[in-house]
mmCIF file of C-alpha atoms in Angstrom:
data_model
loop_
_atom_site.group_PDB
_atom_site.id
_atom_site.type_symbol
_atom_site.label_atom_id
_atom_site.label_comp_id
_atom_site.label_asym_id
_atom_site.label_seq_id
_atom_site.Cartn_x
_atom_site.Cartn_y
_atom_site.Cartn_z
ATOM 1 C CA UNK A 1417 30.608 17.332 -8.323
ATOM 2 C CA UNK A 1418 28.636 14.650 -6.835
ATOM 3 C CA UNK A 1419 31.149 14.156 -4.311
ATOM 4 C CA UNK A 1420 30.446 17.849 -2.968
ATOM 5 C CA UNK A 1421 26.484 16.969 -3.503
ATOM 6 C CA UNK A 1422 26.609 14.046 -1.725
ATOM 7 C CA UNK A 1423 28.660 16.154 1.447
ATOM 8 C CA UNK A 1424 26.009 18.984 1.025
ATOM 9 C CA UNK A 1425 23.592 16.001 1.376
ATOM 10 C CA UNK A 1426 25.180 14.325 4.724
ATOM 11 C CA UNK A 1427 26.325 18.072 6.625
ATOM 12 C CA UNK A 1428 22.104 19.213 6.167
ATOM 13 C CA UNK A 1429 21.221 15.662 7.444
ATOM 14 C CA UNK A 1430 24.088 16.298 10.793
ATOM 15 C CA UNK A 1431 22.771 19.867 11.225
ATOM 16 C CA UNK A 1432 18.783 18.848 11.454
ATOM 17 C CA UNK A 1433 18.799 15.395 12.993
ATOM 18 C CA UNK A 1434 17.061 15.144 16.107
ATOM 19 C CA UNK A 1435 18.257 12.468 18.404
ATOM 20 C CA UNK A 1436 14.930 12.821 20.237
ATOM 21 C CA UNK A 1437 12.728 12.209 17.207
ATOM 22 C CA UNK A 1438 14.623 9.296 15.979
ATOM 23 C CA UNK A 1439 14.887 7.722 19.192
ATOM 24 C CA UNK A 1440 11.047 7.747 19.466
ATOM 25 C CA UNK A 1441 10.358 5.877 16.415
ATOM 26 C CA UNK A 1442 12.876 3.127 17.766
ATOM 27 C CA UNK A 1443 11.056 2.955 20.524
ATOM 28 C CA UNK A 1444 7.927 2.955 18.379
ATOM 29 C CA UNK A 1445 9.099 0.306 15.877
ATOM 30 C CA UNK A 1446 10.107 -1.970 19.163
ATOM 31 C CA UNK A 1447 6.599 -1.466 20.487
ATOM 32 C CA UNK A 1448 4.929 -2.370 17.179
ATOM 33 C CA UNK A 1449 6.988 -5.387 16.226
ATOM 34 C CA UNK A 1450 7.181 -6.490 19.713
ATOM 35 C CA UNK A 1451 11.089 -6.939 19.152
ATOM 36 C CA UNK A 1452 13.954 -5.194 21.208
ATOM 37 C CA UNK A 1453 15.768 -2.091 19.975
ATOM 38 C CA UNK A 1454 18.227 -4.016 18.529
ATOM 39 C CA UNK A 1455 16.486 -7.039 16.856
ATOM 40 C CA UNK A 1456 17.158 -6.784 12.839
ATOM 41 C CA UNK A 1457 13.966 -5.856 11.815
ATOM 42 C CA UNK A 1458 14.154 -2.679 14.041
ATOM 43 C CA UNK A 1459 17.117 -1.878 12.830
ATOM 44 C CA UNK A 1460 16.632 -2.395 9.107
ATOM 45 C CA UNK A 1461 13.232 -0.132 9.646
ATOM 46 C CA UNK A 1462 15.493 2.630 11.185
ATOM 47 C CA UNK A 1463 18.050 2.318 8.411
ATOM 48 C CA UNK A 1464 15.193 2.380 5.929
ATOM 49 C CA UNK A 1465 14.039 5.862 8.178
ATOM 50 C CA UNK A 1466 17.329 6.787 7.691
ATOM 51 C CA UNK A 1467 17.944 6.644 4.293
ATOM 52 C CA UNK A 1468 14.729 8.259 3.151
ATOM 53 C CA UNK A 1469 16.040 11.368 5.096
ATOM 54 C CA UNK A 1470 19.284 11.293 3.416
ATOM 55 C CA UNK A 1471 17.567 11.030 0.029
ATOM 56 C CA UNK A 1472 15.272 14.098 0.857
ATOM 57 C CA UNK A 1473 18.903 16.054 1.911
ATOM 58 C CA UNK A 1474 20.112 15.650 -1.804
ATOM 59 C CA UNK A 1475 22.082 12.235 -1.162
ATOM 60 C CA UNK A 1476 22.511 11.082 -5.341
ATOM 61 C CA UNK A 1477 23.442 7.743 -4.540
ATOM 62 C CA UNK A 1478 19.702 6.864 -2.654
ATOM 63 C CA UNK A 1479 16.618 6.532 -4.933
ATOM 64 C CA UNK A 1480 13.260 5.924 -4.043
ATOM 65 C CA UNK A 1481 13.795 5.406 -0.399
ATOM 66 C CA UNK A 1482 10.836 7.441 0.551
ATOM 67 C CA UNK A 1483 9.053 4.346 -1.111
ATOM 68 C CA UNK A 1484 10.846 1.575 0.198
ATOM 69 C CA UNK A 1485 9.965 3.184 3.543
ATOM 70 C CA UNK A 1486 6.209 3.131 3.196
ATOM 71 C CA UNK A 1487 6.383 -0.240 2.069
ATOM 72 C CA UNK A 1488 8.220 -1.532 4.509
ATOM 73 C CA UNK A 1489 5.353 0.170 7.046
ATOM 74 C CA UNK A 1490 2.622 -1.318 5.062
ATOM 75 C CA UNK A 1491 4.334 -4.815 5.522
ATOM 76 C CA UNK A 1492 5.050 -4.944 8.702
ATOM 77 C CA UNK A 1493 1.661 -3.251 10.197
ATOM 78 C CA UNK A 1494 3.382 -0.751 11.616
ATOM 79 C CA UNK A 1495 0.574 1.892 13.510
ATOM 80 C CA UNK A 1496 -0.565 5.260 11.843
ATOM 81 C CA UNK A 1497 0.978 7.079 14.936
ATOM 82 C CA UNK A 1498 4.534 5.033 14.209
ATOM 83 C CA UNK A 1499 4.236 6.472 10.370
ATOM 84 C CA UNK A 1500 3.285 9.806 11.720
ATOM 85 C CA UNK A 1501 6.648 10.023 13.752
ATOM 86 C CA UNK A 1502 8.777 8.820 10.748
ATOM 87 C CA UNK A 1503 6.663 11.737 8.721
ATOM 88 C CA UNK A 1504 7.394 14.438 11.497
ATOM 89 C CA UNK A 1505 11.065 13.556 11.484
ATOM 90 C CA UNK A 1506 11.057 13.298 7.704
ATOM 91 C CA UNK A 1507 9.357 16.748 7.662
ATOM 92 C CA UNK A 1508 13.397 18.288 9.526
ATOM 93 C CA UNK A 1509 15.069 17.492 6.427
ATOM 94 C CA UNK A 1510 12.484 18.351 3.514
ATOM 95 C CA UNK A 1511 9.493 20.506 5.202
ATOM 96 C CA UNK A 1512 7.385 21.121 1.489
ATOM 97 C CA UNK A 1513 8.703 18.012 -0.095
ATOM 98 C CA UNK A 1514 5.696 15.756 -1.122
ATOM 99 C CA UNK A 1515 7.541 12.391 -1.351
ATOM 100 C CA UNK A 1516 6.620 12.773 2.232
ATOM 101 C CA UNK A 1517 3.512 13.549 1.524
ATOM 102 C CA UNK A 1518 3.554 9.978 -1.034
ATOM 103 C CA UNK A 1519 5.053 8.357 2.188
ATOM 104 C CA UNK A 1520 2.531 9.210 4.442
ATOM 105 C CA UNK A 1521 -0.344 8.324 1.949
ATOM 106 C CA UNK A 1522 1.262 4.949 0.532
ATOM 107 C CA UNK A 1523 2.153 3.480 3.895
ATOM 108 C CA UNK A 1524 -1.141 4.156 5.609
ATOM 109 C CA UNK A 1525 -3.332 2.967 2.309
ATOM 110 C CA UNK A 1526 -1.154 -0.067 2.033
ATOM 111 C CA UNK A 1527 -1.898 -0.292 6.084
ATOM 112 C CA UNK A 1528 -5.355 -0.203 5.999
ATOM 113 C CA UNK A 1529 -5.989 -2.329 2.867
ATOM 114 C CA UNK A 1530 -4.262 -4.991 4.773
ATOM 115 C CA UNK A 1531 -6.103 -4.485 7.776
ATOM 116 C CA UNK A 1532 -9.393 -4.688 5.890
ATOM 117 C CA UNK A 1533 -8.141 -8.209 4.523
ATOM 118 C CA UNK A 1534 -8.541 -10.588 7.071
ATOM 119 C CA UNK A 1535 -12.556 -9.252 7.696
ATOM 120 C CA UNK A 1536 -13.183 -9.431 4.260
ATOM 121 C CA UNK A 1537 -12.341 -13.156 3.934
ATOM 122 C CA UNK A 1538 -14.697 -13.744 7.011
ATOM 123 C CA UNK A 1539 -17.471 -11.476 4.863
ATOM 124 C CA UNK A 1540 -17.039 -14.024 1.534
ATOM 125 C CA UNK A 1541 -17.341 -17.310 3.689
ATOM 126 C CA UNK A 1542 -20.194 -16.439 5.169
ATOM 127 C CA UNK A 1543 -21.695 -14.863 1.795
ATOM 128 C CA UNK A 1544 -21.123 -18.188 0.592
ATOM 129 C CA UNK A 1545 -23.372 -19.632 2.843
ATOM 130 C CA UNK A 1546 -26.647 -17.998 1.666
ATOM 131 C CA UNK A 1547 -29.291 -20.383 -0.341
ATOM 132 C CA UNK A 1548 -29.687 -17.441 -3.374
ATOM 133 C CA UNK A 1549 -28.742 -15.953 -6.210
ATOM 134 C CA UNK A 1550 -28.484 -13.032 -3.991
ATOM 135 C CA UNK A 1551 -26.006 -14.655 -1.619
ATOM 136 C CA UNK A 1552 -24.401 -16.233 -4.989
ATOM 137 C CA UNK A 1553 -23.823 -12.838 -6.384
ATOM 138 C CA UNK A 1554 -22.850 -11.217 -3.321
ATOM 139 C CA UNK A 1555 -19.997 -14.088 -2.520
ATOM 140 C CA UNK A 1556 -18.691 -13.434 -6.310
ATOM 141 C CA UNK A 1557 -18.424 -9.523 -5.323
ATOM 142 C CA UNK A 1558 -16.851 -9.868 -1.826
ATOM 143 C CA UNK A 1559 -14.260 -12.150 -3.556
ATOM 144 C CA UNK A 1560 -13.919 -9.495 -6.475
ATOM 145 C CA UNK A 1561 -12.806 -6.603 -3.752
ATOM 146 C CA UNK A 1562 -10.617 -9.362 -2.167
ATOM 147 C CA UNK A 1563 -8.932 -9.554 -5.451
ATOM 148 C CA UNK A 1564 -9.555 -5.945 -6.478
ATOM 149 C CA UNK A 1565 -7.415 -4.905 -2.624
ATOM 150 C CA UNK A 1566 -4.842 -7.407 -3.423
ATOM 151 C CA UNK A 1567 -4.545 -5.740 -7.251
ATOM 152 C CA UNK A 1568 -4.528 -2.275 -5.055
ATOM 153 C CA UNK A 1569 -1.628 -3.153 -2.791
ATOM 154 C CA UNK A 1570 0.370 -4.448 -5.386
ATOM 155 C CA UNK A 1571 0.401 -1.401 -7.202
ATOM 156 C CA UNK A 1572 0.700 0.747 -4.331
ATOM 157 C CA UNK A 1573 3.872 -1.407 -3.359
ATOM 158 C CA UNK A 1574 5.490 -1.024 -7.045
ATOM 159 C CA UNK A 1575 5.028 -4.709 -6.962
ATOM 160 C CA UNK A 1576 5.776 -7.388 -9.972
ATOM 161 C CA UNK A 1577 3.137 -6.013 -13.006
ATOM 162 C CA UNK A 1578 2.541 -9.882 -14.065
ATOM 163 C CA UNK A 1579 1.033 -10.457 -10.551
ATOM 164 C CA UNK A 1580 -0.777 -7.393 -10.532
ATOM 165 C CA UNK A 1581 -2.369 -8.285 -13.670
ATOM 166 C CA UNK A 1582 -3.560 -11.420 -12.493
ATOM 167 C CA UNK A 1583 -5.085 -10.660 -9.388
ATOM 168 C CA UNK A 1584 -7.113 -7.578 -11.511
ATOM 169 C CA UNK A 1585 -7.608 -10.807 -13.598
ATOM 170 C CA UNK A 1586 -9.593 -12.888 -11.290
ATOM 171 C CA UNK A 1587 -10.849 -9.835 -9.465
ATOM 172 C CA UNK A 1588 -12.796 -9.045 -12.976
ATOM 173 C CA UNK A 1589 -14.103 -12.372 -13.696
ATOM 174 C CA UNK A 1590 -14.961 -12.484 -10.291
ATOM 175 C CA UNK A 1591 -17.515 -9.213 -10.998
ATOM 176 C CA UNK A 1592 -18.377 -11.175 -14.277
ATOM 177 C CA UNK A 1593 -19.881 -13.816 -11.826
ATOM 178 C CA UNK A 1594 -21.655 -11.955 -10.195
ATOM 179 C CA UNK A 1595 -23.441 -10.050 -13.182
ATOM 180 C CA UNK A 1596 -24.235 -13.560 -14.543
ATOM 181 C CA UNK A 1597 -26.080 -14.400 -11.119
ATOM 182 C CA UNK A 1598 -28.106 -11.239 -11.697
ATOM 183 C CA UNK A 1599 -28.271 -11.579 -15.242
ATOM 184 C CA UNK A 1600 -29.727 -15.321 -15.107
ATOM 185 C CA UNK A 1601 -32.196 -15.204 -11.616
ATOM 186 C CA UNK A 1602 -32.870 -11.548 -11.298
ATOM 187 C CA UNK A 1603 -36.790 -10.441 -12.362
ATOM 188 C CA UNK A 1604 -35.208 -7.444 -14.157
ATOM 189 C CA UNK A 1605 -32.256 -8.743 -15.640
ATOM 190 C CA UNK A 1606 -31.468 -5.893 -17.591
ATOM 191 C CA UNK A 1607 -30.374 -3.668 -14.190
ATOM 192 C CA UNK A 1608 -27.321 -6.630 -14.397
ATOM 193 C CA UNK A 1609 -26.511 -5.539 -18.066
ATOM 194 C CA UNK A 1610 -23.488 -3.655 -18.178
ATOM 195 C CA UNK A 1611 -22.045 -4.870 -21.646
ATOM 196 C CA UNK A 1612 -21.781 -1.248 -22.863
ATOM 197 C CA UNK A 1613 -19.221 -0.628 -20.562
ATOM 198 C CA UNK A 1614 -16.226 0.316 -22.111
ATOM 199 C CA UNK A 1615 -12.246 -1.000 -21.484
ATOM 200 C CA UNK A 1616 -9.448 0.873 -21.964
ATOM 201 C CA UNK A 1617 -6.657 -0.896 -24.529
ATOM 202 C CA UNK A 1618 -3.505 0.084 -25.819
ATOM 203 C CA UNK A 1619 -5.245 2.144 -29.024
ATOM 204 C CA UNK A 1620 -6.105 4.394 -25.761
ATOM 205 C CA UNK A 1621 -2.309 5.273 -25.037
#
């Protein structure tokens, strides 16, 4: 049985591949990873293409390629037009199927999270800098979305739940910081009180 759903899987994959749209995002993944067609990490990305179509024809032995895709994109900082091609040729195989639709959104919010990074970093430095409990409290929050984007892309990326945890960790005490700034220097320290605020625990399963 899974023989003949696994040869189901590979004759719909033959009978919609388009040499056209697969070439493209080789030439796409070249461009973005400044690499040659057939430098590994091109051709593991194309495999990785590859596999999330046969997965989408019905192929049992593939799970969770779709995934390992968008990760892969995220990673590597592939461009939003490179993850629209591997969506469009995606799209041949599996037209309402909306692990392409998880693709699409994982890669490109994994993307952009990364992007946003680097200038965030800058933003917390130079926070840092300022002579106030303003500038204190607004370092402690810049380096609580630092964490808080770090906690984001973890969980977007299926990552280890031990690391996740501890980023959310740091990225909460970093938020406690900053309410103590507030708390301790602000003329109306009770806009900084948020001790009412409830967190979830396991009695909340």
């Amino acid at each position: 049985m899974t023989q003949d759903l696994n040869a189901a899987a590979m004759q719909r994959y033959h009978d919609l591949f388009d040499s056209a749209q697969y070439n493209t995002i080789g030439e796409f993944l070249s461009s973005n990873l400044n690499a040659d067609r057939d430098d590994q990490r091109v051709v593991d990305a194309m495999i990785a293409v590859q596999n999330a179509a046969f997965e989408l024809c019905g192929k049992t032995d593939i799970d969770g390629a779709w995934h390992k895709l968008a990760v892969l994109c995220g990673q590597s900082f592939l461009s939003f037009h490179t993850v629209d091609a591997m969506r469009d040729f995606l799209r041949r195989f599996a037209p309402d199927d909306t692990r392409i639709d998880d693709f699409e959104a994982t890669a490109k919010a994994i993307l952009r999270a990364y992007s946003g990074l680097d200038d965030l970093k800058t933003a917390t430095a130079h926070a840092n800098g300022v002579h106030s409990w303003r500038g204190r409290m607004a370092y402690e929050l810049l380096a609580a979305v630092d964490y808080l984007t770090q906690t984001a892309i973890q969980l977007l990326a299926h990552g280890d739940d031990t690391y996740t945890r501890e980023k959310l960790h740091k990225g909460l005490n970093r938020i406690t910081g900053a309410l103590y700034e507030g708390i301790r220097h602000s003329e109306q320290p009770s806009l900084y009180n948020f001790k009412s605020t409830y967190f979830p625990d396991e009695r909340d399963r």
